[in-house]
mmCIF file with all atom_site columns, C-alpha atoms in Angstrom:
data_model
loop_
_atom_site.group_PDB
_atom_site.id
_atom_site.type_symbol
_atom_site.label_atom_id
_atom_site.label_alt_id
_atom_site.label_comp_id
_atom_site.label_asym_id
_atom_site.label_entity_id
_atom_site.label_seq_id
_atom_site.pdbx_PDB_ins_code
_atom_site.Cartn_x
_atom_site.Cartn_y
_atom_site.Cartn_z
_atom_site.occupancy
_atom_site.B_iso_or_equiv
_atom_site.pdbx_formal_charge
_atom_site.auth_seq_id
_atom_site.auth_comp_id
_atom_site.auth_asym_id
_atom_site.auth_atom_id
_atom_site.pdbx_PDB_model_num
ATOM 1  C CA . MET A 1 1  ? 64.298  122.978 66.284  1.00 67.00 ? 1  MET A CA 1
ATOM 2  C CA . ALA A 1 2  ? 66.914  120.803 67.881  1.00 71.00 ? 2  ALA A CA 1
ATOM 3  C CA . ASP A 1 3  ? 69.223  122.058 70.580  1.00 82.00 ? 3  ASP A CA 1
ATOM 4  C CA . ILE A 1 4  ? 72.790  122.808 69.607  1.00 79.00 ? 4  ILE A CA 1
ATOM 5  C CA . LEU A 1 5  ? 75.097  120.176 71.026  1.00 82.00 ? 5  LEU A CA 1
ATOM 6  C CA . SER A 1 6  ? 78.770  120.687 71.720  1.00 91.00 ? 6  SER A CA 1
ATOM 7  C CA . LEU A 1 7  ? 80.545  117.513 70.683  1.00 92.00 ? 7  LEU A CA 1
ATOM 8  C CA . SER A 1 8  ? 83.501  118.145 72.974  1.00 94.00 ? 8  SER A CA 1
ATOM 9  C CA . LYS A 1 9  ? 81.201  118.528 75.990  1.00 93.00 ? 9  LYS A CA 1
ATOM 10 C CA . ALA A 1 10 ? 79.334  115.368 75.022  1.00 92.00 ? 10 ALA A CA 1
ATOM 11 C CA . ARG A 1 11 ? 82.599  113.444 74.638  1.00 95.00 ? 11 ARG A CA 1
ATOM 12 C CA . LYS A 1 12 ? 83.869  114.675 78.016  1.00 95.00 ? 12 LYS A CA 1
ATOM 13 C CA . ALA A 1 13 ? 80.582  113.789 79.703  1.00 95.00 ? 13 ALA A CA 1
ATOM 14 C CA . LYS A 1 14 ? 80.695  110.286 78.246  1.00 96.00 ? 14 LYS A CA 1
ATOM 15 C CA . ALA A 1 15 ? 84.290  109.848 79.459  1.00 97.00 ? 15 ALA A CA 1
ATOM 16 C CA . ARG A 1 16 ? 83.292  111.118 82.915  1.00 97.00 ? 16 ARG A CA 1
ATOM 17 C CA . VAL A 1 17 ? 80.489  108.543 83.151  1.00 97.00 ? 17 VAL A CA 1
ATOM 18 C CA . ALA A 1 18 ? 82.826  105.732 82.062  1.00 97.00 ? 18 ALA A CA 1
ATOM 19 C CA . LYS A 1 19 ? 85.449  106.801 84.588  1.00 97.00 ? 19 LYS A CA 1
ATOM 20 C CA . GLU A 1 20 ? 82.863  106.860 87.386  1.00 97.00 ? 20 GLU A CA 1
ATOM 21 C CA . GLN A 1 21 ? 81.720  103.355 86.435  1.00 97.00 ? 21 GLN A CA 1
ATOM 22 C CA . VAL A 1 22 ? 85.289  102.031 86.664  1.00 96.00 ? 22 VAL A CA 1
ATOM 23 C CA . ALA A 1 23 ? 85.706  103.791 90.019  1.00 95.00 ? 23 ALA A CA 1
ATOM 24 C CA . ALA A 1 24 ? 82.510  102.181 91.329  1.00 94.00 ? 24 ALA A CA 1
ATOM 25 C CA . GLU A 1 25 ? 83.732  98.742  90.259  1.00 93.00 ? 25 GLU A CA 1
ATOM 26 C CA . ASN A 1 26 ? 87.070  99.346  91.995  1.00 92.00 ? 26 ASN A CA 1
ATOM 27 C CA . ARG A 1 27 ? 85.328  100.456 95.189  1.00 89.00 ? 27 ARG A CA 1
ATOM 28 C CA . ILE A 1 28 ? 83.460  97.168  95.231  1.00 86.00 ? 28 ILE A CA 1
ATOM 29 C CA . LYS A 1 29 ? 86.524  95.109  94.367  1.00 87.00 ? 29 LYS A CA 1
ATOM 30 C CA . PHE A 1 30 ? 89.169  96.749  96.567  1.00 88.00 ? 30 PHE A CA 1
ATOM 31 C CA . GLY A 1 31 ? 87.321  98.980  98.983  1.00 88.00 ? 31 GLY A CA 1
ATOM 32 C CA . ARG A 1 32 ? 87.572  98.047  102.628 1.00 87.00 ? 32 ARG A CA 1
ATOM 33 C CA . SER A 1 33 ? 87.449  100.413 105.528 1.00 87.00 ? 33 SER A CA 1
ATOM 34 C CA . LYS A 1 34 ? 90.439  101.015 107.758 1.00 90.00 ? 34 LYS A CA 1
ATOM 35 C CA . ALA A 1 35 ? 88.662  99.208  110.593 1.00 93.00 ? 35 ALA A CA 1
ATOM 36 C CA . GLU A 1 36 ? 88.163  96.114  108.422 1.00 91.00 ? 36 GLU A CA 1
ATOM 37 C CA . ARG A 1 37 ? 91.845  96.045  107.451 1.00 89.00 ? 37 ARG A CA 1
ATOM 38 C CA . GLN A 1 38 ? 92.927  96.461  111.088 1.00 95.00 ? 38 GLN A CA 1
ATOM 39 C CA . LEU A 1 39 ? 90.549  93.699  112.200 1.00 95.00 ? 39 LEU A CA 1
ATOM 40 C CA . GLU A 1 40 ? 92.010  91.311  109.632 1.00 92.00 ? 40 GLU A CA 1
ATOM 41 C CA . THR A 1 41 ? 95.566  92.177  110.716 1.00 94.00 ? 41 THR A CA 1
ATOM 42 C CA . ALA A 1 42 ? 94.665  91.591  114.374 1.00 97.00 ? 42 ALA A CA 1
ATOM 43 C CA . GLN A 1 43 ? 93.018  88.255  113.567 1.00 97.00 ? 43 GLN A CA 1
ATOM 44 C CA . ASP A 1 44 ? 96.078  87.123  111.597 1.00 95.00 ? 44 ASP A CA 1
ATOM 45 C CA . ALA A 1 45 ? 98.336  88.034  114.520 1.00 97.00 ? 45 ALA A CA 1
ATOM 46 C CA . LEU A 1 46 ? 96.081  86.129  116.921 1.00 97.00 ? 46 LEU A CA 1
ATOM 47 C CA . HIS A 1 47 ? 96.142  83.023  114.721 1.00 97.00 ? 47 HIS A CA 1
ATOM 48 C CA . THR A 1 48 ? 99.918  83.212  114.441 1.00 95.00 ? 48 THR A CA 1
ATOM 49 C CA . ARG A 1 49 ? 100.301 83.496  118.238 1.00 95.00 ? 49 ARG A CA 1
ATOM 50 C CA . ARG A 1 50 ? 97.970  80.542  118.798 1.00 95.00 ? 50 ARG A CA 1
ATOM 51 C CA . ILE A 1 51 ? 99.926  78.359  116.374 1.00 93.00 ? 51 ILE A CA 1
ATOM 52 C CA . ASP A 1 52 ? 103.267 79.433  117.867 1.00 91.00 ? 52 ASP A CA 1
ATOM 53 C CA . ALA A 1 53 ? 101.959 78.627  121.361 1.00 89.00 ? 53 ALA A CA 1
ATOM 54 C CA . HIS A 1 54 ? 101.530 74.994  120.348 1.00 88.00 ? 54 HIS A CA 1
ATOM 55 C CA . LEU A 1 55 ? 105.063 74.474  119.079 1.00 86.00 ? 55 LEU A CA 1
ATOM 56 C CA . ARG A 1 56 ? 107.210 72.002  121.002 1.00 82.00 ? 56 ARG A CA 1
ATOM 57 C CA . ASN A 1 57 ? 110.308 74.158  120.848 1.00 79.00 ? 57 ASN A CA 1
ATOM 58 C CA . PRO A 1 58 ? 109.128 77.756  120.567 1.00 65.00 ? 58 PRO A CA 1
ATOM 59 C CA . ASP A 1 59 ? 112.717 79.060  120.401 1.00 71.00 ? 59 ASP A CA 1
ATOM 60 C CA . GLY A 1 60 ? 113.305 77.089  117.197 1.00 65.00 ? 60 GLY A CA 1
ATOM 61 C CA . SER A 1 61 ? 116.006 74.736  118.566 1.00 68.00 ? 61 SER A CA 1
ATOM 62 C CA . GLU A 1 62 ? 115.965 71.123  117.458 1.00 65.00 ? 62 GLU A CA 1
ATOM 63 C CA . GLY A 1 63 ? 117.268 69.452  120.608 1.00 54.00 ? 63 GLY A CA 1
#
């Protein structure tokens, strides 16, 4: 004989699997560690300082 299957439990399990798949895709797409985000911020600041160091008039005056 076949096992009795609860349709509501099957539906919830299917939804749970789909939700986990979306979460896994989002982790790949958006997931970066705090250290990676801080490293990128520090590198951007360094690049900005290097560019600003090469300006003729760093105070922004024209004359």
